[in-house]
Tab-separated table of C-alpha atoms and ligand atoms in Angstrom:
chain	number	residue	atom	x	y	z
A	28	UNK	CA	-1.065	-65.348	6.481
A	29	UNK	CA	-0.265	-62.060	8.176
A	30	UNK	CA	0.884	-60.797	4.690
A	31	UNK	CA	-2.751	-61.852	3.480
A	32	UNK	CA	-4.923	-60.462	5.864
A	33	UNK	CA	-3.250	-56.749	5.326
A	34	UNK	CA	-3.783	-57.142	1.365
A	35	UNK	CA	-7.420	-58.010	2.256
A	36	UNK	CA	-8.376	-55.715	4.569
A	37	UNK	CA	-6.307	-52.800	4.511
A	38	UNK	CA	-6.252	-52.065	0.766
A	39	UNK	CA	-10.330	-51.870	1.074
A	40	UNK	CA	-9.760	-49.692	4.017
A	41	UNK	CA	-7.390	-47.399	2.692
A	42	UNK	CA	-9.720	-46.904	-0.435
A	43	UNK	CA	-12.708	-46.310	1.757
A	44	UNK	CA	-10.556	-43.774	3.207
A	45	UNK	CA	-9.412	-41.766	0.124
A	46	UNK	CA	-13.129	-41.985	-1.695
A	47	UNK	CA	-14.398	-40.629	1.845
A	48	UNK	CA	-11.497	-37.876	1.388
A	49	UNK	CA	-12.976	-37.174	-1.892
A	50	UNK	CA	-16.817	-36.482	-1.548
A	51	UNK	CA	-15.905	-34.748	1.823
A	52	UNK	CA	-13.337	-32.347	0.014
A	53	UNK	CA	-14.612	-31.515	-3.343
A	54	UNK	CA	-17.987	-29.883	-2.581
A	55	UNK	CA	-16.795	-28.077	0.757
A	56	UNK	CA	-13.269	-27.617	0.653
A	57	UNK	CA	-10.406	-26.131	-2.394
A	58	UNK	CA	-12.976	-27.011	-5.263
A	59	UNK	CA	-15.661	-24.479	-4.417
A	60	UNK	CA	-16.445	-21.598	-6.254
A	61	UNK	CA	-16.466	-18.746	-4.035
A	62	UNK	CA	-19.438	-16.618	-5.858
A	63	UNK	CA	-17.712	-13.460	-4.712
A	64	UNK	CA	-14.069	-13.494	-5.345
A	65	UNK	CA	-13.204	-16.236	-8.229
A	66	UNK	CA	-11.144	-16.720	-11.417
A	67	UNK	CA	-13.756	-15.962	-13.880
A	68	UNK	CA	-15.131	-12.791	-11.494
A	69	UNK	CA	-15.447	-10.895	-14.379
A	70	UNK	CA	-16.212	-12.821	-17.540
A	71	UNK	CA	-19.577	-11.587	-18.275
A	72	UNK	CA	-19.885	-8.711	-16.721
A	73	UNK	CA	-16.708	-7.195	-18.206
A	74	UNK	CA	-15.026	-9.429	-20.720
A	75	UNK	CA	-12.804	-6.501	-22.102
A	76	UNK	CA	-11.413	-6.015	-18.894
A	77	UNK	CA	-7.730	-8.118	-19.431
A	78	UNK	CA	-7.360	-6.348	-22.666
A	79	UNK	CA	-7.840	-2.751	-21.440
A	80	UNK	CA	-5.551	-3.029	-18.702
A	81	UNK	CA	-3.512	-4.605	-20.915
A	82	UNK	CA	-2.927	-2.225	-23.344
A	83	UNK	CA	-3.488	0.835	-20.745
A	84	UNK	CA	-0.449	-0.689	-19.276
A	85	UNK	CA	1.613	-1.337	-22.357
A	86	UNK	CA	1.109	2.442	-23.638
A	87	UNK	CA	2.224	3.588	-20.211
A	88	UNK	CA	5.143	1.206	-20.299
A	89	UNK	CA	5.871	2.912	-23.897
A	90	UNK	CA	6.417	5.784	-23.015
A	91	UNK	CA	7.776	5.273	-19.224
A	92	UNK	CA	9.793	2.355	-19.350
A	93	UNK	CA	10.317	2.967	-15.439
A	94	UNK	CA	6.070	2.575	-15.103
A	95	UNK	CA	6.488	-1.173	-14.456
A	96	UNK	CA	8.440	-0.679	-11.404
A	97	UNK	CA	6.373	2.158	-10.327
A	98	UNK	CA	2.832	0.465	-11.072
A	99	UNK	CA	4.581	-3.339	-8.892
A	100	UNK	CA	5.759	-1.023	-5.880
A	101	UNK	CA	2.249	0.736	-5.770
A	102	UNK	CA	0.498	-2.497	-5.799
A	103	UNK	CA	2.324	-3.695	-3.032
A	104	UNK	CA	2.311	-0.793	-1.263
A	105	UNK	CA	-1.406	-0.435	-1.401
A	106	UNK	CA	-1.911	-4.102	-0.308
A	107	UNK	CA	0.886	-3.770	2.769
A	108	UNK	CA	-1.447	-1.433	4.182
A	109	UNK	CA	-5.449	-1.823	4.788
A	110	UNK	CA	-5.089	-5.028	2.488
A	111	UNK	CA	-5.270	-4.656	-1.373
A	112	UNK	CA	-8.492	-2.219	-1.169
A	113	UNK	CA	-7.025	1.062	-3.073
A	114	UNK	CA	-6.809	2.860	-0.357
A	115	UNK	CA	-3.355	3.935	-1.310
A	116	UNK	CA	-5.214	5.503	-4.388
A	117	UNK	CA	-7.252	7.738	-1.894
A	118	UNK	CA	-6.832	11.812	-1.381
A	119	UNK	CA	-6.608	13.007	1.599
A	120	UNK	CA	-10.365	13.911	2.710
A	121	UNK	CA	-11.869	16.375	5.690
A	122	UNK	CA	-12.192	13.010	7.527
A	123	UNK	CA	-8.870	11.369	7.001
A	124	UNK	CA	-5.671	11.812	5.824
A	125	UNK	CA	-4.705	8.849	3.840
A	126	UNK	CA	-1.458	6.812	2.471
A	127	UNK	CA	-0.555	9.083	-0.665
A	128	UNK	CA	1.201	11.595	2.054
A	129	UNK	CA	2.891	9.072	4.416
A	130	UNK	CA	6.432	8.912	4.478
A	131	UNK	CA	7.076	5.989	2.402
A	132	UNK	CA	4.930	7.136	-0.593
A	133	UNK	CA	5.258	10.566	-0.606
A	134	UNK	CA	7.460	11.723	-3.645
A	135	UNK	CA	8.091	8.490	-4.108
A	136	UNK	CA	5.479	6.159	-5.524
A	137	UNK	CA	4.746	6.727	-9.011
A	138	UNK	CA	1.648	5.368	-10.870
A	139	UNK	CA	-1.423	6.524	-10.140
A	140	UNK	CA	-2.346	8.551	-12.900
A	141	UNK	CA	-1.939	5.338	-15.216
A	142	UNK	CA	-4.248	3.313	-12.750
A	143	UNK	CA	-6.363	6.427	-12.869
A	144	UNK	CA	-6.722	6.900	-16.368
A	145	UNK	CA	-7.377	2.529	-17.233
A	146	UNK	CA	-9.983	2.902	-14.905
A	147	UNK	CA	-11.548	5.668	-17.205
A	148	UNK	CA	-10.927	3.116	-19.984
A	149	UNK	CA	-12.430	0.643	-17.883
A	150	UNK	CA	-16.062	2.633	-17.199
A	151	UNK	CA	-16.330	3.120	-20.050
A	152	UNK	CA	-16.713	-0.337	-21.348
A	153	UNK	CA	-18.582	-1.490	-18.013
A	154	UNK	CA	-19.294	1.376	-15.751
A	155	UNK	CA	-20.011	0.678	-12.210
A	156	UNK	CA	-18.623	-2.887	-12.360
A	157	UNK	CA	-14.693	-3.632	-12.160
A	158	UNK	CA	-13.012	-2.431	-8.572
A	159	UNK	CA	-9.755	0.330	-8.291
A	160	UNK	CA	-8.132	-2.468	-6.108
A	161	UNK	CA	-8.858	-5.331	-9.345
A	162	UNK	CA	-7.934	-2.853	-11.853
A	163	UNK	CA	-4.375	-2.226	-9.493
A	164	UNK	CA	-3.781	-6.141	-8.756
A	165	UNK	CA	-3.407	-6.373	-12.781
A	166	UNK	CA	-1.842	-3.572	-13.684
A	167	UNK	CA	1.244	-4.958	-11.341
A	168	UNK	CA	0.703	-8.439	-13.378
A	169	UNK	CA	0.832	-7.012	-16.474
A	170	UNK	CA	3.995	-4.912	-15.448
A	171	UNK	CA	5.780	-7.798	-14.267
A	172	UNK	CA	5.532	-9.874	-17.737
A	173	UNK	CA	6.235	-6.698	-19.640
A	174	UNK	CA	9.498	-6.722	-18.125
A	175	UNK	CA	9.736	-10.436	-18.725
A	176	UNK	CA	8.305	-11.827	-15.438
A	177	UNK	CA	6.511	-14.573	-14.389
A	178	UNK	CA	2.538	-14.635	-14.732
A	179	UNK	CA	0.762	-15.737	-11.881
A	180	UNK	CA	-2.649	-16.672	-11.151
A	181	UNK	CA	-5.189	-14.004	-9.766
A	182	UNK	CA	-8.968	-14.041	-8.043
A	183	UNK	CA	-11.362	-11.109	-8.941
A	184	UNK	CA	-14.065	-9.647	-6.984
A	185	UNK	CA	-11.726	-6.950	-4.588
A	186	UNK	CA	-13.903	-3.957	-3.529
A	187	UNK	CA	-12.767	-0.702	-3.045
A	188	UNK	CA	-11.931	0.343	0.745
A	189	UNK	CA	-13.642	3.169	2.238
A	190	UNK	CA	-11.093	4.718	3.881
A	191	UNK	CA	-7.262	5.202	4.124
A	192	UNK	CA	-4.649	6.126	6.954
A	193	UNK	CA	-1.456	8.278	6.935
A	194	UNK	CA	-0.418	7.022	10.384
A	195	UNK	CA	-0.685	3.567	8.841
A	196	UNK	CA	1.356	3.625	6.281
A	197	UNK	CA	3.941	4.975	8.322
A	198	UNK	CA	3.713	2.531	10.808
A	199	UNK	CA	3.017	-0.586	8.926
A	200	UNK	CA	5.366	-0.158	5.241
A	201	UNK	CA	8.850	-1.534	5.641
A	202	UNK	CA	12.081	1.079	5.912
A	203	UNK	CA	15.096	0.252	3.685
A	204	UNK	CA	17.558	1.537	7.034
A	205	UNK	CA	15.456	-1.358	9.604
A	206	UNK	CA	16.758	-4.209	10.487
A	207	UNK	CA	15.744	-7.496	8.525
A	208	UNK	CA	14.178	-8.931	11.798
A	209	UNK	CA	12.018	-5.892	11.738
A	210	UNK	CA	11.213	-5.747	8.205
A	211	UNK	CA	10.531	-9.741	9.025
A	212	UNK	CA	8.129	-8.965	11.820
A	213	UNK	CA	5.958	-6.426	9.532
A	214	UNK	CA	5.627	-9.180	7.106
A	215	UNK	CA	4.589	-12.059	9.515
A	216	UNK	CA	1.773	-9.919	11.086
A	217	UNK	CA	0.639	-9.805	7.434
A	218	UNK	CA	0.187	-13.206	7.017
A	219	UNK	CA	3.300	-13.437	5.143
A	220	UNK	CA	6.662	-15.035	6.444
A	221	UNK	CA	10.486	-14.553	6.079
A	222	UNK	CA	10.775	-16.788	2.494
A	223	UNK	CA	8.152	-13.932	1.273
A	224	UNK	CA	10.640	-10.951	2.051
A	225	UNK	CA	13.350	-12.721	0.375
A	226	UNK	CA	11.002	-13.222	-2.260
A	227	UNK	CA	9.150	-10.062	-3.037
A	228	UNK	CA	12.655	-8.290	-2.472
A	229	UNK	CA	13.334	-9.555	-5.713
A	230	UNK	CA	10.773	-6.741	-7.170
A	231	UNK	CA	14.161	-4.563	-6.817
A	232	UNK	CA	15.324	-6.573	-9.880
A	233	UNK	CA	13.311	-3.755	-11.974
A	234	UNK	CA	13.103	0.299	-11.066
A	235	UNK	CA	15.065	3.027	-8.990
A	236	UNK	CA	16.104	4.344	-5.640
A	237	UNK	CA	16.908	7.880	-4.460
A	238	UNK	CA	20.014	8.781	-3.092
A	239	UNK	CA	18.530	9.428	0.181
A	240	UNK	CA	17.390	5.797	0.884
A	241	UNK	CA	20.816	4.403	0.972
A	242	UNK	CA	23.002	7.087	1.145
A	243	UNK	CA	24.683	6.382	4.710
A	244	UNK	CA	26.012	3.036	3.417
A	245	UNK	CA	28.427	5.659	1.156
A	246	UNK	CA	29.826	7.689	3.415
A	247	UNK	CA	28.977	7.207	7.039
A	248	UNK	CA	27.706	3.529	7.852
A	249	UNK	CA	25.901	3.966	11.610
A	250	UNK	CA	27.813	6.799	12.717
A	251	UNK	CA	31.249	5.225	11.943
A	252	UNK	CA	32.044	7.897	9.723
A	253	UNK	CA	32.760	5.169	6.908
A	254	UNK	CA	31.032	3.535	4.267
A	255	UNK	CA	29.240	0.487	4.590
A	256	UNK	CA	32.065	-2.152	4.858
A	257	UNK	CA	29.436	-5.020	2.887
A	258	UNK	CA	29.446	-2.287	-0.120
A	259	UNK	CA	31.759	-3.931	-2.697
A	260	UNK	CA	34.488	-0.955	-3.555
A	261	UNK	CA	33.617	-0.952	-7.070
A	262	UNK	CA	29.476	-0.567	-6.456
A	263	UNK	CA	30.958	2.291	-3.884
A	264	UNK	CA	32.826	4.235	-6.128
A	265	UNK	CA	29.860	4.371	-8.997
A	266	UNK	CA	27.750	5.423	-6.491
A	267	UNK	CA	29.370	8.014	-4.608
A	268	UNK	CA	29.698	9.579	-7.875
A	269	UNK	CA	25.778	9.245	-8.719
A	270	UNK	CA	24.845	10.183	-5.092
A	271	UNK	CA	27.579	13.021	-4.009
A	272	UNK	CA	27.596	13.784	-0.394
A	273	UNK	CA	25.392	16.987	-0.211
A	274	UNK	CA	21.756	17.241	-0.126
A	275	UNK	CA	21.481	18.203	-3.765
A	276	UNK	CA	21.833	14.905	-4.745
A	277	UNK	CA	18.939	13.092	-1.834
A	278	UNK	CA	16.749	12.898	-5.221
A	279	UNK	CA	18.895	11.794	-7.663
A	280	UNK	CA	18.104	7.802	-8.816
A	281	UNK	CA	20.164	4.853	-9.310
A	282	UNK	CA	19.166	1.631	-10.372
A	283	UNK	CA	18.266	-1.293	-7.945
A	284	UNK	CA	19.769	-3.791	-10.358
A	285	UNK	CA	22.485	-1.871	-12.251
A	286	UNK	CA	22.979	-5.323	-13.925
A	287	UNK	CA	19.786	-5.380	-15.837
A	288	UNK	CA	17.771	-2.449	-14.627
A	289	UNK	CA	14.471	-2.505	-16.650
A	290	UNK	CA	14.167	-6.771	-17.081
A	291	UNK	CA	12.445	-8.791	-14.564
A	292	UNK	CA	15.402	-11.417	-13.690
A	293	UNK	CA	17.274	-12.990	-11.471
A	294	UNK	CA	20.197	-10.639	-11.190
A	295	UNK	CA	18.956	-8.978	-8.499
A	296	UNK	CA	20.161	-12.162	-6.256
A	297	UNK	CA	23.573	-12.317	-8.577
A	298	UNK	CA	23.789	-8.791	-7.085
A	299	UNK	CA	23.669	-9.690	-3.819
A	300	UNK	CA	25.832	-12.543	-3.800
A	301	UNK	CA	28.714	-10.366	-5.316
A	302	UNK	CA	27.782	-7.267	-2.590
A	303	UNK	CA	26.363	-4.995	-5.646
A	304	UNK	CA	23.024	-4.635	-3.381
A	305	UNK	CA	21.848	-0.994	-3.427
A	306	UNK	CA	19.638	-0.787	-0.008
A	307	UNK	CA	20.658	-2.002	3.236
A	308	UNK	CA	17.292	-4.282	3.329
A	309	UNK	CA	18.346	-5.589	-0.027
A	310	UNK	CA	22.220	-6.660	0.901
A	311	UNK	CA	21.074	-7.482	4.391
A	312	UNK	CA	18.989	-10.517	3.008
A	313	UNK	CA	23.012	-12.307	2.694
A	314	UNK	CA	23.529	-11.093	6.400
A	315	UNK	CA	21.021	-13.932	8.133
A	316	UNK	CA	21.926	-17.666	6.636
A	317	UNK	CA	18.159	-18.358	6.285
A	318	UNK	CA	17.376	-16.054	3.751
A	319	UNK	CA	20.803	-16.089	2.511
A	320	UNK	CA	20.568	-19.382	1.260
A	321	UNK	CA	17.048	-18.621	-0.867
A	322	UNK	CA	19.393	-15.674	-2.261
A	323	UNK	CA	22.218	-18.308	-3.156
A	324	UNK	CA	19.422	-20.350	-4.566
A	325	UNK	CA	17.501	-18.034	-6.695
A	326	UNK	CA	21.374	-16.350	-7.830
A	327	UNK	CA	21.601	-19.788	-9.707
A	328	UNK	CA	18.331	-20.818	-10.336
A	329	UNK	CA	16.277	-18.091	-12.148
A	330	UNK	CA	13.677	-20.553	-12.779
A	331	UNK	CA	13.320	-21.145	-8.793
A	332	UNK	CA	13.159	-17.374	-8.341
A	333	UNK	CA	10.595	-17.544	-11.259
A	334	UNK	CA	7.910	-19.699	-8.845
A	335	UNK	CA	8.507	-18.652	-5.694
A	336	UNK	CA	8.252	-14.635	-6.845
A	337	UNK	CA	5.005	-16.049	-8.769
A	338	UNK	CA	3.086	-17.384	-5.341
A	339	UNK	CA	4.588	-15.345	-2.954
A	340	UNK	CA	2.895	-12.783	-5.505
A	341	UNK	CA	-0.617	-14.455	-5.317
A	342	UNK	CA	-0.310	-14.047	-1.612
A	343	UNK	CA	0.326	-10.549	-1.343
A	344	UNK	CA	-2.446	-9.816	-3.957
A	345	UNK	CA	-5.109	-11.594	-1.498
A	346	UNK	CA	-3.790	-9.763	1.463
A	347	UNK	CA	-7.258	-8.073	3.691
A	348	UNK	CA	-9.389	-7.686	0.601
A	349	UNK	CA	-12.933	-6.480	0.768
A	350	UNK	CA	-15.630	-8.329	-1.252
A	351	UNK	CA	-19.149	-9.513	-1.314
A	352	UNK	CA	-20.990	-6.758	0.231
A	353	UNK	CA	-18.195	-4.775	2.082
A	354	UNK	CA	-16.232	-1.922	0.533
A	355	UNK	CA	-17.702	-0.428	-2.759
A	356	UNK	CA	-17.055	0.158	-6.706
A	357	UNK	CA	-15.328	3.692	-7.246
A	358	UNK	CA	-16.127	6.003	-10.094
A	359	UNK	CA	-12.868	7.217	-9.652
A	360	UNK	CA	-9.975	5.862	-7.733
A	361	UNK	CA	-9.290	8.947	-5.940
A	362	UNK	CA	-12.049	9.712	-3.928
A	363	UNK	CA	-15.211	7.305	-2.797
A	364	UNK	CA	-18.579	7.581	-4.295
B	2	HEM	C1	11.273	-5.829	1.918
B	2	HEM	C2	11.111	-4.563	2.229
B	2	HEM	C3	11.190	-3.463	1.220
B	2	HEM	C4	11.800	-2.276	1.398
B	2	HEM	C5	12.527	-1.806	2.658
B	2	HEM	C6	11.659	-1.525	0.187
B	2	HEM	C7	12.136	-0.247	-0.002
B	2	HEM	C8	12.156	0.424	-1.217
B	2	HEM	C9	12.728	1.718	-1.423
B	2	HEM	C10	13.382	2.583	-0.365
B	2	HEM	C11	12.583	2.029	-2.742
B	2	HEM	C12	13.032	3.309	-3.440
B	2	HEM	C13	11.950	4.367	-3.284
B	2	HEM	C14	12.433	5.757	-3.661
B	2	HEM	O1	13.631	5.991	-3.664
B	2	HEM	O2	11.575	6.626	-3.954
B	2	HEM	C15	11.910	0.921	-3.367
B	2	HEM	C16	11.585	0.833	-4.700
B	2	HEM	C17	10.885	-0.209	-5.258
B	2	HEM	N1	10.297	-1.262	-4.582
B	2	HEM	FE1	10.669	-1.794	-2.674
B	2	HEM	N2	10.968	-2.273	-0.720
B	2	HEM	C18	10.645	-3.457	-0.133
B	2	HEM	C19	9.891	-4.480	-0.698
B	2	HEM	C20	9.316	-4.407	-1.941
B	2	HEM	C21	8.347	-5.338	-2.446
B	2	HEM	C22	7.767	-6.503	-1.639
B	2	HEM	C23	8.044	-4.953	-3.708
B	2	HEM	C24	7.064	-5.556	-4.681
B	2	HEM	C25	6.636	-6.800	-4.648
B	2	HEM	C26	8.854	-3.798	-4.010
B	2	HEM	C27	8.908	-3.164	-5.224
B	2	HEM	C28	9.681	-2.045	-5.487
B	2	HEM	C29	9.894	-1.528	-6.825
B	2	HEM	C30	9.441	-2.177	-8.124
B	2	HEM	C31	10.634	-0.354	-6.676
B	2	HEM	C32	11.064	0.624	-7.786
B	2	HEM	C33	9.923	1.615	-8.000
B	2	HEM	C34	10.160	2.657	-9.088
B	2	HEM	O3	11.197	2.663	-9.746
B	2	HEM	O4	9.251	3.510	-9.246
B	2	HEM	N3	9.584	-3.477	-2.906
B	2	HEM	N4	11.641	-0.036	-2.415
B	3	NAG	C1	5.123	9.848	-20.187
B	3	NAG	O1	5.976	9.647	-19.072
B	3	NAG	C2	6.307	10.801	-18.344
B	3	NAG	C3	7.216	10.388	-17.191
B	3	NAG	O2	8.389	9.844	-17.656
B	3	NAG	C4	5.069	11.473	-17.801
B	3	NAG	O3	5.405	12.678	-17.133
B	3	NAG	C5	4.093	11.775	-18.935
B	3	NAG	O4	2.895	12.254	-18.394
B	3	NAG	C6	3.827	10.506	-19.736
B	3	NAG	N1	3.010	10.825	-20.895
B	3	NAG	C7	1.928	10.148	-21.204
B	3	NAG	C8	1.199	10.565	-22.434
B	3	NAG	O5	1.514	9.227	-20.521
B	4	NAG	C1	13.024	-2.766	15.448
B	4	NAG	O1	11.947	-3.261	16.219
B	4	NAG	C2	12.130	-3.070	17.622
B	4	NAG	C3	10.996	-3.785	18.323
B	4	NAG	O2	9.757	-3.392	17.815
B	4	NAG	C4	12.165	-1.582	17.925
B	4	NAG	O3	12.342	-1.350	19.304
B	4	NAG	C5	13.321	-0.938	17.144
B	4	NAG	O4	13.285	0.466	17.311
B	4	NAG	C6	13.209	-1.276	15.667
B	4	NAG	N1	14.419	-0.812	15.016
B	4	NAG	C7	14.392	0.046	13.993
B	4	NAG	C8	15.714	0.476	13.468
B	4	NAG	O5	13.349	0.440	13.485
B	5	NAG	C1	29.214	-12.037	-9.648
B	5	NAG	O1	29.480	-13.278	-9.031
B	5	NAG	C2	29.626	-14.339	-9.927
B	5	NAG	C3	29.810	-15.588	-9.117
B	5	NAG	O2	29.007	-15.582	-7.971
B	5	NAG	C4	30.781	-14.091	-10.864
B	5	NAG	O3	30.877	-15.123	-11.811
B	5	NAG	C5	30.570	-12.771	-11.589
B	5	NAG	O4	31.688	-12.440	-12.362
B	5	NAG	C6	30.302	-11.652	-10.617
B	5	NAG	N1	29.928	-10.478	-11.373
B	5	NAG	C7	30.429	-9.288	-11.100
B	5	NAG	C8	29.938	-8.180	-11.959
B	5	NAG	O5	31.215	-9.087	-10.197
C-alpha cells in the first residue's frame, strides 16, 4: 500500500515539479538571448568578420610563427586588467598613462600591430561596427587552433574601454618570481579560481621567455647562491648556456615548452612532471598537491587538458566587459574616438 501511494502521488508531483522548472527557466534564466552580448552578435551587421580575422591571423602566423603566443598572452593580458575592453591596446594619453608601459608588458608583449592592422581590415568591410576588445578575443581563438588548440565557444558585443592604467597593470598582472598563493589570490579576485591558473598556465605550452624572467633559478635560487634545486640538471645545463650569467643575455629567449615549442599540447604538463618547467610560476604548479594533481592529470590526459583550457578560456574572455551602452567602438585601437 505504502509502495502504491508513492507511485501515485509522488511521480505526479515530481513531474509538476520539473514542468514548473521548465517554463520558469527557459524564458528567464540560461535560454535568453541577451540582445547585447550573444553568439550571433555579429551576423548581420558584419558577416565577414570570422573570416577576416581569420586570415589576418593566419598571414601573421605565416610569417611569425611566434604571433600565436604573442596575440594569446596579449589577450589575456588585456582581459587581467580593466576586463577584456582593449585597454591594453591604448597609448599613453595627456590624461593617463596606460598598460602598454607597465612592467609586465613593456618590451614584452608582442601583437598589437597585427590586432591593429585586422581591425583596418575589419572597417573596412563594416566601419564603425565590430569592437578592438571582439576583434582581440578572436584573434587569441584563432591563434590557439592554429597551433592545434582547442576551439571554444565565444559571446560578441565587447565595447571598447575608455581608459587604461599603468599602475594597474602593475599591480593586478601576475609575476613569474611570486608565490603561487599570490598568483592564486590575483586570480580569485578576478572571478577566476586556483583550477584556472593551473589551467591557463598551460598557454606556456606555445611561445618564449627572456632570460631575465627566470634567470635566478640558474644561478642563485633566493639568495642561496645556487640554482634552483627543482631545476632538473639537464634543463639547467641547456639553459645556463642560452641564458649566461651577465646582463647581455636578460633578453635572450628560450622556449616555454622546449618539448614542442610552437604546438598547442599537452607537454607543457609532461614538462612539469619531469622538472623541465622554465618559470618558477610554471614548476611551482607541482609544489602545492592541489594543482599538482590537475598537472599529473592533464600530463596524461591531453584530451582533459583540451576542455578544461577550452572553458577556463571562455571565462577569461568574459572577464569585466563593457557592452550595451557603456564603452565605445574605436576607429583605431590605439587611441579612443
Ligand atoms: C599564471 C601566471 C602567469 C605568469 C606569472 C606568466 C608569466 C609569463 C612570462 C614572464 C612570460 C615571458 C614574457 C617575456 O619574457 O617577455 C610569459 C609568456 C607567455 N604567457 Fe604567461 N604568465 C602567466 C599566465 C598566462 C596565461 C593565463 C596565459 C594565457 C592564457 C599566458 C600566455 C603566455 C604566452 C602565450 C606567452 C608567450 C608569449 C610570446 O612568446 O610572445 N600566460 N608569461
Ligand atoms: C613579420 O614578422 C616580423 C617579426 O618576426 C615583423 O617584424 C614583421 O613586421 C612581420 N612582417 C609582416 C609583413 O607582417
Ligand atoms: C605575496 O602576497 C603577500 C600578501 O599580499 C605580500 O605581503 C607579499 O609581499 C607577496 N609576495 C610576493 C613575493 O610578491
Ligand atoms: C618525462 O617523464 C615521462 C614519465 O613521466 C617519461 O616517460 C619521459 O621519458 C620523460 N621525458 C624526458 C624528456 O625526461
Amino acid at each position: 500500500m505504502a509502495k502504491t501511494l508513492f507511485s501515485y502521488f509522488t511521480i505526479p508531483l515530481f513531474l509538476c515539479l520539473s514542468w514548473l522548472h521548465l517554463v520558469t527557466s527557459f524564458p528567464f534564466g540560461s535560454g535568453q538571448i541577451d540582445y547585447n552580448y550573444n553568439y550571433n552578435y555579429y551576423d548581420r551587421s558584419c558577416p565577414r568578420l570570422g573570416m577576416i580575422v581569420k586570415y589576418g591571423v593566419w598571414a601573421a602566423f605565416k610569417n611569425d610563427t611566434r604571433i600565436a603566443a604573442s596575440l594569446l598572452r596579449l589577450h589575456f593580458h588585456d582581459c587581467f586588467v580593466n576586463g577584456c575592453d582593449a585597454s591594453i591596446l591604448l597609448d599613453d594619453t595627456i590624461d593617463f598613462r596606460g598598460e602598454k608601459n607597465a612592467f609586465p608588458n613593456r618590451n614584452s608583449v608582442r601583437g598589437y600591430e597585427v590586432i591593429e592592422s585586422i581591425k583596418a581590415d575589419v572597417e573596412n568591410a563594416c566601419s564603425s561596427t565590430v569592437s578592438c576588445a571582439d576583434i582581440l578575443t578572436l584573434a587569441a581563438r584563432e591563434s590557439v587552433l592554429l597551433s592545434g588548440g582547442p576551439y571554444y565557444p565565444l559571446s560578441f558585443g565587447r565595447r571598447d574601454g575608455l581608459t587604461a592604467s599603468e599602475k594597474a597593470a602593475n599591480e593586478q598582472l601576475p609575476s613569474p618570481i611570486e608565490p603561487l598563493e599570490n598568483i592564486t589570490a590575483k586570480f580569485t579576485s578576478k572571478g577566476l579560481d586556483m583550477k584556472d591558473v593551473a589551467v591557463l598556465s598551460g598557454a606556456h605550452t606555445i611561445g618564449f621567455a627572456q632570460c631575465f624572467t627566470f634567470k635566478r633559478r640558474l644561478f642563485d635560487f633566493k639568495g642561496t647562491g645556487k640554482p634552483d634545486p627543482t631545476l632538473e640538471s639537464l634543463a639547467l645545463t641547456n639553459l645556463q648556456g642560452m641564458c649566461p650569467n651577465k646582463d647581455a643575455s636578460n633578453s635572450n629567449l628560450a622556449p616555454l615548452d622546449y618539448a614542442s615549442t610552437y604546438r598547442f599540447d599537452n607537454a607543457y604538463y609532461v614538462n612539469l612532471v619531469n622538472s623541465t618547467g622554465l618559470l618558477e610560476s610554471d614548476q611551482a604548479l607541482m609544489g602545492d598537491p592541489r594543482t599538482a594533481a590537475l598537472v599529473t592529470a592533464y600530463s596524461s590526459n591531453s584530451y582533459l587538458f583540451s576542455a578544461d583550457f577550452a572553458s577556463s578560456m571562455t571565462k577569461l574572455s568574459n572577464l569585466g566587459i563593457l557592452t550595451g551602452s557603456n564603452g565605445q567602438i574605436r576607429k583605431k585601437c590605439g587611441s579612443v574616438n
